XYZ file of C-alpha atoms in Angstrom:
576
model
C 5.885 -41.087 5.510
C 6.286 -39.531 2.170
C 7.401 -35.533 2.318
C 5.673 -33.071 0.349
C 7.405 -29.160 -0.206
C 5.044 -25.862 -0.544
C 7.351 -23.735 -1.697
C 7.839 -20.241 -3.789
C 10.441 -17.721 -4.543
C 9.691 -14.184 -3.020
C 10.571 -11.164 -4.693
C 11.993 -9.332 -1.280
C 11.280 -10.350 2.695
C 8.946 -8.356 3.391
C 5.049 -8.660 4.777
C 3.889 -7.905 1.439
C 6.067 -10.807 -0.319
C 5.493 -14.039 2.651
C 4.734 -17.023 0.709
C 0.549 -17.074 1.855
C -0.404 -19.153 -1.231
C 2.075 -21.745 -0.884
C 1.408 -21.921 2.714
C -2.633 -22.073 2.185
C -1.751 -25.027 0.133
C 0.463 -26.722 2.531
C -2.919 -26.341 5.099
C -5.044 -27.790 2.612
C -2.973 -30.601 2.681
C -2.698 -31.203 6.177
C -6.459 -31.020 6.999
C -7.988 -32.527 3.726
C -9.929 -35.744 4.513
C -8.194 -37.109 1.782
C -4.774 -36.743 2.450
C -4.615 -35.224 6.364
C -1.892 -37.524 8.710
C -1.005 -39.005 5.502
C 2.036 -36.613 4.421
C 5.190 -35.102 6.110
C 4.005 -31.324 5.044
C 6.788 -28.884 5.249
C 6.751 -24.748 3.899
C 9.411 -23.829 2.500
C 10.440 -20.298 0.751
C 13.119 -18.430 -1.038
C 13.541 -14.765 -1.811
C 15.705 -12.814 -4.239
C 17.089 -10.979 -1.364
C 18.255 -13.965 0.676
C 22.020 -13.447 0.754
C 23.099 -17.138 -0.568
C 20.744 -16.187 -4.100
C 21.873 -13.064 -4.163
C 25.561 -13.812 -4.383
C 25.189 -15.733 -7.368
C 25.762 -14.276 -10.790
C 22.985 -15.749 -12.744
C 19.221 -16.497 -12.675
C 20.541 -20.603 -13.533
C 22.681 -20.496 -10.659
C 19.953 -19.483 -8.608
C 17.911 -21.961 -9.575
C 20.410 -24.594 -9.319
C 21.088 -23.758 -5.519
C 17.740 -23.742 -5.040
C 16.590 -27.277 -6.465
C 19.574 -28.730 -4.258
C 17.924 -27.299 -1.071
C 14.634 -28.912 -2.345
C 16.001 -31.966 -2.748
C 18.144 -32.117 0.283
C 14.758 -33.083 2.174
C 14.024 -36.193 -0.842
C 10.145 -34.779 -1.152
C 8.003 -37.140 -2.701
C 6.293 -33.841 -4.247
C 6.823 -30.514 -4.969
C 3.659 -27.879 -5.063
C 5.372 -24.473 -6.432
C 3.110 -21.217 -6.359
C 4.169 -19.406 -9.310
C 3.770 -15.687 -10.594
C 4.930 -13.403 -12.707
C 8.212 -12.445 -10.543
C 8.908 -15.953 -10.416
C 7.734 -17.929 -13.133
C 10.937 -18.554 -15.422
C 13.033 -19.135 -12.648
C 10.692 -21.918 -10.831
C 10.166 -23.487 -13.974
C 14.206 -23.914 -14.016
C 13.855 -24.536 -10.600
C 11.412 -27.984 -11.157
C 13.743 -28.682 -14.477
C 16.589 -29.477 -11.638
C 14.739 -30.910 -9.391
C 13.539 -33.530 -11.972
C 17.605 -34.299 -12.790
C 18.989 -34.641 -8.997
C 15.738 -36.220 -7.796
C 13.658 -37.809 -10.863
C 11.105 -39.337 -8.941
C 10.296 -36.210 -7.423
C 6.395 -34.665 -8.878
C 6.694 -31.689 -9.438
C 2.881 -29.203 -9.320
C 2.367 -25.800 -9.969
C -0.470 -23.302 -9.253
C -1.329 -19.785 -8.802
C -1.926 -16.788 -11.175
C 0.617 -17.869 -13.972
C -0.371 -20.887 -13.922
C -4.257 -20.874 -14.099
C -3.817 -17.732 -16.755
C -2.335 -20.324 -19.110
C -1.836 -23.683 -17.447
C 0.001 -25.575 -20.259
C 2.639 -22.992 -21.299
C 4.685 -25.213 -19.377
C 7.931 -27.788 -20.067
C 8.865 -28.815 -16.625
C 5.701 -29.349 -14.698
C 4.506 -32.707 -13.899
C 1.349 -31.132 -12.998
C -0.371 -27.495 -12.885
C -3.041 -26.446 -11.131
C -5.508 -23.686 -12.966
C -7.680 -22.313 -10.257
C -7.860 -21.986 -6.125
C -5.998 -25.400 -5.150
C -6.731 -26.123 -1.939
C -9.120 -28.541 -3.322
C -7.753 -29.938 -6.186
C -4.100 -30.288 -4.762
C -4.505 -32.683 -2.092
C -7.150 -34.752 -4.623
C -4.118 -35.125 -7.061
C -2.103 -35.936 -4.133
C -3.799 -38.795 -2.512
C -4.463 -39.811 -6.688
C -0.819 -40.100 -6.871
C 0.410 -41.405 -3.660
C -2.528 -43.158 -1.740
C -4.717 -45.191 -4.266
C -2.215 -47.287 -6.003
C -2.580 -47.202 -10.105
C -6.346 -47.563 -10.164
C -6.452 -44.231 -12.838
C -9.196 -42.094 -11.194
C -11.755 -39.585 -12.961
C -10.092 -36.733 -13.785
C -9.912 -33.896 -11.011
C -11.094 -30.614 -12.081
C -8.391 -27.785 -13.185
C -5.626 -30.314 -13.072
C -3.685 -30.637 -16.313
C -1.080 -33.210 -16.802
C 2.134 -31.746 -18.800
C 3.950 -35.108 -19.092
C 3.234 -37.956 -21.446
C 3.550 -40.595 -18.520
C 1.250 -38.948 -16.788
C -1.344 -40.543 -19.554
C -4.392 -41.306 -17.917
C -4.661 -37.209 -16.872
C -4.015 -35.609 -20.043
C -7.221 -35.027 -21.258
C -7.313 -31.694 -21.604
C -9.355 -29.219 -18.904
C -11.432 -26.716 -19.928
C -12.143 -25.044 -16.283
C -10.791 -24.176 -13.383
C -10.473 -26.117 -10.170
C -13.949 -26.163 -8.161
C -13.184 -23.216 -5.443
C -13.406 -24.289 -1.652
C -16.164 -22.421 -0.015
C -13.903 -20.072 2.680
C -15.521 -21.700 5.779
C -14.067 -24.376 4.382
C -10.212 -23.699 4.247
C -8.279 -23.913 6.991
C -6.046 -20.369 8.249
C -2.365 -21.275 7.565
C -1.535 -18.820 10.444
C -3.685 -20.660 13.205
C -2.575 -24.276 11.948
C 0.815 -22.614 12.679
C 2.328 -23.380 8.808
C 2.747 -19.559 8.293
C 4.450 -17.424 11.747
C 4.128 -13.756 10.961
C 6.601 -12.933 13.486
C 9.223 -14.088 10.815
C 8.063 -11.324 7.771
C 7.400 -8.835 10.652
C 4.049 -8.780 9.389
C 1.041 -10.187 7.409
C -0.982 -10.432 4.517
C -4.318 -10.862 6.184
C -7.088 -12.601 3.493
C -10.391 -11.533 4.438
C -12.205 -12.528 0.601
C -11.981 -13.847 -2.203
C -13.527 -12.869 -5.458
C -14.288 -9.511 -6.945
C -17.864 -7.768 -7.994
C -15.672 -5.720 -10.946
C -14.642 -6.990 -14.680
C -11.685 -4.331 -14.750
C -10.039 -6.350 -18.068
C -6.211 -6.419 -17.079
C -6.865 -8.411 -13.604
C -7.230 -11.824 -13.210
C -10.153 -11.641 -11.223
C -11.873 -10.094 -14.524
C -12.271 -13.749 -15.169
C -12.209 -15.360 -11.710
C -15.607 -15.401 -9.609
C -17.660 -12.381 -9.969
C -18.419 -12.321 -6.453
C -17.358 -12.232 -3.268
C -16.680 -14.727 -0.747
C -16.370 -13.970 2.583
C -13.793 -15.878 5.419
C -16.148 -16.008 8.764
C -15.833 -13.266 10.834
C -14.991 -16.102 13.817
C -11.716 -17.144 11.918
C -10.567 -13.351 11.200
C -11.074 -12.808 14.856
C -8.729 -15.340 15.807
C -6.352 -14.430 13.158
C -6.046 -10.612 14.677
C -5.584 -11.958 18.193
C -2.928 -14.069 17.080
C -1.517 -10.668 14.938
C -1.861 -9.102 18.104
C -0.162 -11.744 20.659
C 2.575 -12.003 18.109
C 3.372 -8.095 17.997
C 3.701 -7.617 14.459
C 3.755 -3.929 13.068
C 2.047 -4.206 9.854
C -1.156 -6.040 8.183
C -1.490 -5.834 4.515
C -4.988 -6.915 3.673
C -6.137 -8.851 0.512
C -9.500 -7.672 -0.264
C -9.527 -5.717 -3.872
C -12.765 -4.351 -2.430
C -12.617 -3.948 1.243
C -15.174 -1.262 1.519
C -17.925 -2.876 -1.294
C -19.925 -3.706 1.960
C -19.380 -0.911 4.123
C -21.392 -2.353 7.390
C -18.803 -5.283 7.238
C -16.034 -2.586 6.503
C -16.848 -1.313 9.365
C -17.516 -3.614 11.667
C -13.923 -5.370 10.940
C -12.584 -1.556 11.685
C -13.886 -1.856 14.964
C -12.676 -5.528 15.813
C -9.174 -4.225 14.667
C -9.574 -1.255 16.797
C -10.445 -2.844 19.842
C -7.918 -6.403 19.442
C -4.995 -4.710 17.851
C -4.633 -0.981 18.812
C -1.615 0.334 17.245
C -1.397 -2.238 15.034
C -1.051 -0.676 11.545
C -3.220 -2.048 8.424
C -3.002 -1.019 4.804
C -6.326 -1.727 2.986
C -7.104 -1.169 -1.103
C -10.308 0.596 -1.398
C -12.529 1.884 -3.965
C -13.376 5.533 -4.077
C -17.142 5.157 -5.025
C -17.534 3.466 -1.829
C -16.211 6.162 0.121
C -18.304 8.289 3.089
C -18.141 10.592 5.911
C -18.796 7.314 7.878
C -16.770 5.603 6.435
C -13.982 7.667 5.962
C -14.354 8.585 9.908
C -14.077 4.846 10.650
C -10.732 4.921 8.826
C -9.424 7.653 10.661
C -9.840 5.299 14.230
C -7.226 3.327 13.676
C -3.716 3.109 11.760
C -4.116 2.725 8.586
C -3.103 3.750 4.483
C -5.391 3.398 1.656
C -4.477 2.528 -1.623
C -7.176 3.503 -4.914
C -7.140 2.140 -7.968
C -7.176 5.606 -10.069
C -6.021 4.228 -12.924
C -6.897 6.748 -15.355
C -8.845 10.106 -14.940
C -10.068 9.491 -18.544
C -13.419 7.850 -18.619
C -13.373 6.803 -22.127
C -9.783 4.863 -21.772
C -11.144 3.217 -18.510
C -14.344 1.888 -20.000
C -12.244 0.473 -22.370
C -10.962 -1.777 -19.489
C -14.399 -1.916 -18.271
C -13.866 0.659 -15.461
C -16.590 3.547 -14.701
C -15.479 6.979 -13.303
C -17.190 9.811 -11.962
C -14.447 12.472 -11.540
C -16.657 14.722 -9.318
C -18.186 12.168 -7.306
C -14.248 10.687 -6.822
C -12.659 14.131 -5.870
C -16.006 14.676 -3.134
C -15.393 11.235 -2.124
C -11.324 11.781 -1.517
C -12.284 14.342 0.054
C -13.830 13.136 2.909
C -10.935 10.806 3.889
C -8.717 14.132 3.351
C -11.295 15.722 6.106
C -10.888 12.851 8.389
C -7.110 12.703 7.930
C -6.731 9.309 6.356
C -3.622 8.654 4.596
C -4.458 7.364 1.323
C -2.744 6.809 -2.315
C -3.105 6.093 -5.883
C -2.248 4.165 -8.920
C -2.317 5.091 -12.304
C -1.608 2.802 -15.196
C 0.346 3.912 -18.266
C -0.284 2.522 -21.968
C -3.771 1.688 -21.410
C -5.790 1.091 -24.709
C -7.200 4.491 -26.055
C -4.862 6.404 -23.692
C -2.033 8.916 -24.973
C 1.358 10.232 -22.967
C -1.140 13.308 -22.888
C -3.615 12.192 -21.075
C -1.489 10.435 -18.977
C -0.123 13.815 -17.904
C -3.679 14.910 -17.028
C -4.276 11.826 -14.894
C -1.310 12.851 -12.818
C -2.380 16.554 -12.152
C -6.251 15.321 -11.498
C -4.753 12.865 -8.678
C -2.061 15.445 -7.313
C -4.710 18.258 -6.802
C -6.160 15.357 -4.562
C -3.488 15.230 -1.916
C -2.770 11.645 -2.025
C -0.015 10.710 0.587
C 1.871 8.769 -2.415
C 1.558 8.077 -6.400
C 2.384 4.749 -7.593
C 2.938 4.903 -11.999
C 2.734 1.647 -13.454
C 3.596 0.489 -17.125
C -0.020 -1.880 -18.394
C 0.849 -5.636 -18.214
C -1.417 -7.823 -21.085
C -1.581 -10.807 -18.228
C -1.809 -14.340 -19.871
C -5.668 -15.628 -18.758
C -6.885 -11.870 -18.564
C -10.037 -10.035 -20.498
C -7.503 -7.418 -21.648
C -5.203 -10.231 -23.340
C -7.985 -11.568 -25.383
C -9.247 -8.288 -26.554
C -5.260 -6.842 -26.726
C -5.409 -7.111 -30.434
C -8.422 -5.737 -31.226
C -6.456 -2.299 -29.764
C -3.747 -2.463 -31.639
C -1.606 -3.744 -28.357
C 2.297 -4.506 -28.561
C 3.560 -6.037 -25.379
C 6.202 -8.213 -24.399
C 5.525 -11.792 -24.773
C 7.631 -12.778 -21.323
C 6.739 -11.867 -17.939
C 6.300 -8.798 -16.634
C 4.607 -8.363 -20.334
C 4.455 -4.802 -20.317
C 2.842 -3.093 -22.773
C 5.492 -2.161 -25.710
C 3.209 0.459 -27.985
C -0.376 1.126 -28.909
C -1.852 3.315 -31.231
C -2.425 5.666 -29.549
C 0.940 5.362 -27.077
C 4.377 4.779 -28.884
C 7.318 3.580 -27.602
C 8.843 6.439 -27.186
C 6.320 7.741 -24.832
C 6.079 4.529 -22.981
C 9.931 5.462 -22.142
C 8.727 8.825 -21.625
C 6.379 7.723 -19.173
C 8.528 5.510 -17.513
C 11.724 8.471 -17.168
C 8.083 10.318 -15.328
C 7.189 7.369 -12.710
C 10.591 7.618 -11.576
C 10.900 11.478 -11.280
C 7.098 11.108 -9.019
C 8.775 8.110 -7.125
C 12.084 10.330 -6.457
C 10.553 13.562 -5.605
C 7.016 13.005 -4.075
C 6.885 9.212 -2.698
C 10.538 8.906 -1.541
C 10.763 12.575 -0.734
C 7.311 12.341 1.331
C 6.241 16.141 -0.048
C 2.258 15.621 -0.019
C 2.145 17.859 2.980
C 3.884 20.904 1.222
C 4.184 19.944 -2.905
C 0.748 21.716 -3.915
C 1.763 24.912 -1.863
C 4.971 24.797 -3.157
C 3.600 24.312 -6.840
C 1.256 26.624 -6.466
C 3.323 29.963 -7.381
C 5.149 28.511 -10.101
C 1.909 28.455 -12.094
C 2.846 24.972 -13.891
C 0.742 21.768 -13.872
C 2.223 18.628 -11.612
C 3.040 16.471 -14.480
C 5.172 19.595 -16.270
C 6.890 20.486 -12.822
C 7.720 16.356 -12.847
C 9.283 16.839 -16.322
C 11.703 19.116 -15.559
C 12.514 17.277 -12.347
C 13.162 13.806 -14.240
C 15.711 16.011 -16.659
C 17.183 17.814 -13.848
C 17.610 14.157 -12.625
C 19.059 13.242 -15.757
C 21.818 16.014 -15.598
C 22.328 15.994 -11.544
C 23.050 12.437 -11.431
C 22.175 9.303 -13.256
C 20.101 6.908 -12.017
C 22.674 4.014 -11.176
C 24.429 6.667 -9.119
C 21.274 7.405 -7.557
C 20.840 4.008 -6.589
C 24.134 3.492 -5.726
C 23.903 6.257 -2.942
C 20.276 4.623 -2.264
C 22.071 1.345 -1.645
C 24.951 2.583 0.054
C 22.696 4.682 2.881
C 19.815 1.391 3.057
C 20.840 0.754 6.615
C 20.203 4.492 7.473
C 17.183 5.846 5.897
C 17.547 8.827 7.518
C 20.462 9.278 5.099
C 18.808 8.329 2.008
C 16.081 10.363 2.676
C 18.125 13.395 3.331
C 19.608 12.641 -0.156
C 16.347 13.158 -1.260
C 15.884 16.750 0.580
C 18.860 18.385 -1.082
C 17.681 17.135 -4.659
C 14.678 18.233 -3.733
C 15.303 22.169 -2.344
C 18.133 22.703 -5.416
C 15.529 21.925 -8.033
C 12.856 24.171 -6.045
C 15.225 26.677 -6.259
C 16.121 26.599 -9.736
C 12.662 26.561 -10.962
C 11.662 29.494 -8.544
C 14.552 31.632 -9.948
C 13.823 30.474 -13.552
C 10.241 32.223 -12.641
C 11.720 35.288 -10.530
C 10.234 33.844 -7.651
C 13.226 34.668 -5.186
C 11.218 36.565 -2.452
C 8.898 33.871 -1.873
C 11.806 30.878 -1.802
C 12.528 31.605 2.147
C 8.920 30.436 2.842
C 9.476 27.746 0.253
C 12.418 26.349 1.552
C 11.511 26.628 5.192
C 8.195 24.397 4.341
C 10.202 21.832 2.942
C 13.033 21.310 5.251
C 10.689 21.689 8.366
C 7.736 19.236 6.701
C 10.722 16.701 5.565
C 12.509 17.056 9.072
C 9.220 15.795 10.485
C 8.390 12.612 8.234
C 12.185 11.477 8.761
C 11.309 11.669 12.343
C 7.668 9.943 12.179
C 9.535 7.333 9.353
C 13.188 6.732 11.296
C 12.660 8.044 14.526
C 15.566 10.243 13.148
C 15.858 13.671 15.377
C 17.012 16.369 13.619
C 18.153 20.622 13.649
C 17.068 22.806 11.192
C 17.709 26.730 10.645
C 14.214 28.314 9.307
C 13.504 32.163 8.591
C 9.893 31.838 9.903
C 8.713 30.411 13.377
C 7.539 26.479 12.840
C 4.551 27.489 14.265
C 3.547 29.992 10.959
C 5.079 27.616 8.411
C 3.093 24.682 10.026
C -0.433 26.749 10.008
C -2.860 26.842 7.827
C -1.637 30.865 6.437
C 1.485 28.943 4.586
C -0.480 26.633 2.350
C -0.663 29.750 0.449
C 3.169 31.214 0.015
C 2.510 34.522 -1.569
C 0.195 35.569 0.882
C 2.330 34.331 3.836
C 5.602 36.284 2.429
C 3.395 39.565 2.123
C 1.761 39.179 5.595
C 4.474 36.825 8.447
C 7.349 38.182 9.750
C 10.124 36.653 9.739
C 11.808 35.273 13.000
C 15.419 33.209 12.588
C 15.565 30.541 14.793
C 17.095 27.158 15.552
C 14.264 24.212 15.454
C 14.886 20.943 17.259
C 12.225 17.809 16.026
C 12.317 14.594 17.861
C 9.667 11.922 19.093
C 7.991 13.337 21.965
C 5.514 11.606 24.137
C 2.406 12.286 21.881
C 4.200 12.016 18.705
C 6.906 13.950 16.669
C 7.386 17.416 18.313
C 9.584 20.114 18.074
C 11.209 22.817 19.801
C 12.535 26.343 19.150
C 16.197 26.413 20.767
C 17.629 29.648 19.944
């Protein structure tokens, strides 16, 4: 029986990076009419973290060592899922394979692929489109009919000049499997979460929205849903198997809310405890909704993008910035956990305006801030219109932006030196509960205060000695994160001195070390001690979200705080 290899290289080992396209492939495969009990089907996947890879000194080497384990199993076939991480280093992958093994086919597929599907050398095959259709049809073509050339199969293009009777070239996509269709790699048993410690749970496919950098913008303008019977079964399985975390792909879980909902409660009542990060649009957003949330343990993530309505309808986006902020703020009500992205370099944007997107989504509370530089995607809206904007951007994967018009270079880096101060001080250092409080009586905007944090970086420490120490302390993040708590109480300092703001630092200073004390507990479990000037139970009420008035009004009270996991959560206790 001839072997065929899913495979794909994974950027870490993580939930968010198990290999769920090459694995929906390798089910396709296996239950296809056309090529089911024909094939020895076997998943196999790398990741940049795996020690063996990351020992070696060069991208070739990795690539080397990974076409030998390929081959080791003589596969008749290759189907590699490719993306931007990945893509130069699988194609160098498939151009060893072809040396130690020529016989081998080698097929590609997934978002690279279909965004350009013959910008490739060392392809036999490539797959534009959802494959679980058109893979096993090329398949059973190849392997099972003998050389009778058959009509050729949708989305398929043929790179090689053997491969004659294909390479007519294709002008669509492969014809998408309705999702009662496909079969779930994680009930076949092809995919075990157990081994990410988590999962990335598909509940659709297909978007309503056009936003012009995404793929979807040109991928099926609706939504297809998986039935509601096979999710079912999926949780219960998430739920035997005792994994932690869910990550779920739906760019628009809550664009039908009674079906947002209803999953909420299947979750709540098959997987209590289980915890489940969804991405969410804020137009979507009410008290119902928000309250559903709030039943079990979850994160939101909300494409922001830009508080600027004219850049974002230049990437076909809509915003309403009140209707947003009321929206936000009933999941802030409820007590969701929720977060943002913002996209630097879009067209018609400016390092300005960029600035004001960061203070419009700080005064929001989100729990974390996530800066990205603009890719031009091959295969997207936002690539074919690029040069109408006056877009520069690099012509290699990750293709970030280089300059616009309106954005130069020079802010771009500017930008970038400001994603890394937010990442540093409010995502790693976990300050959402006490950074607006704490801004407050400085009188400066977020994205100034960030500023002067990324050059107080700059002078402190550089960042390869940052990430040195990060690395170093990785197996205790109790101690990385404590790295973050001194760089983050000496720059407080300094700027409330620079502003004469001495007799408000104790109340300051005891917010952040007893907030911070408490997410390294609810994060690592960590217990801790901390000295404050104030009781916890002030700095923790609602009086200390405003620090002037609290100084004026609380007295102070010295005293020795002890924070550890109690039974009903963190706790802590005054000692002394």
């Amino acid at each position: 029986m001839k072997t065929i290899i899913c495979t794909t290289l994974l950027v870490e080992t993580s939930p968010q990076g198990l290999p769920l396209g090459a694995a929906c492939i390798a089910s396709a495969i296996k239950s296809s009419p056309k090529t089911a009990g024909m094939f020895s089907v076997a998943l196999v996947d790398f990741s940049l973290e795996d020690d063996a890879l990351r020992a070696l000194a060069t991208d070739a080497a990795r690539a080397d060592s990974i076409a030998r384990a390929l081959v080791s199993e003589t596969p008749s076939a290759i189907c590699f899922s490719v993306y931007v991480w990945n893509h130069r280093i699988l194609e160098a992958v498939a151009h060893s394979v072809k040396k130690l093994l020529p016989s081998c086919v080698c097929i590609a597929g997934g978002p690279e692929v279909t965004a350009n599907p013959t910008a490739f050398t060392h392809f036999d095959y490539t797959v534009a489109g959802q494959g679980e259709g058109a893979v096993p049809a090329l398949l059973a073509e190849l392997f099972l009919q003998g050389d009778a050339p058959g009509a050729p199969i949708p989305g398929v293009y043929a790179l090689c000049a053997r491969n004659a009777t294909h390479a007519a070239p294709q002008t669509h996509r492969a014809l998408p499997c309705l999702p009662d269709e496909l079969p779930s790699p994680y009930l076949d048993g092809t995919l075990d979460p157990a081994a990410y410690d988590g999962a990335l749970w598909e509940l659709a496919r297909g978007c309503p929205f056009k936003c012009s950098y995404c793929y979807e913008s040109k991928g099926e303008q609706k939504i297809a849903y998986f039935p509601l019977a096979r999710l079912e079964k999926e949780i219960e399985l998430f739920a035997a198997k005792k994994i932690p975390q869910v990550f779920v792909l739906d760019p628009t879980y809550n664009a039908n809310k009674q079906r947002a909902i209803a999953m909420i409660r299947t979750i709540a009542k098959k997987a209590p405890g289980m915890f489940f990060y969804f991405e969410a649009r804020a137009e979507f957003i009410d008290k119902e909704l928000a309250r559903a949330f709030a039943s079990i343990p979850c994160a939101l993530q909300i494409g922001l993008q830009s508080a600027d309505e004219r850049v974002l309808k230049n990437v076909h986006r809509t915003l309403d910035k009140k209707r947003f902020a009321h929206n936000i703020g009933y999941l802030n009500d409820a007590g969701v956990t929720f977060g943002f992205d913002l996209i630097f370099g879009l067209p018609g944007d400016t390092y300005a305006g960029f600035c004001r997107s960061i203070d419009f989504a700080l005064s929001l509370y989100p729990n974390n801030l996530e800066l990205f530089c603009l890719s031009v995607l091959p295969g997207t809206t936002l690539h074919d219109d690029a040069a109408g904007f006056g877009l520069e951007w690099e012509q290699e994967p990750p293709y970030h932006v280089i300059r616009t018009p309106q954005f130069s270079a020079q802010d771009i880096a500017r930008a970038q030196t400001l994603a890394h101060a937010v990442n540093v001080f409010y995502n790693d250092g976990r300050a959402v509960p006490w950074f607006n409080a704490v801004l407050a009586p400085l009188g400066i905007k977020p994205s100034a205060f960030f500023r002067a944090f990324a050059d107080f970086l700059h002078a402190r420490i550089t960042d390869s000695d940052f990430r040195a120490r990060g690395d170093k302390s990785s197996a205790n993040g109790a101690t990385a994160q404590q790295d973050i708590d001194r760089l983050q109480l000496d720059f407080v300092r300094a700027q409330y001195r620079a502003r004469h703001k001495e007799k408000l630092l104790p109340v300051a200073e005891d917010s952040i070390i007893l907030n911070n004390a408490l997410s390294r507990c609810t994060a690592t479990g960590a217990e801790s001690r901390v000295t404050l000037r104030y009781h916890p139970d002030d700095i923790m009420s609602e009086y200390a979200t405003d620090i002037a008035f609290f100084a004026q009004h609380c007295g102070k009270q010295t005293c020795r705080v002890h924070v550890f996991s109690g039974k009903n959560g963190v706790d802590w206790r005054v000692e002394g």
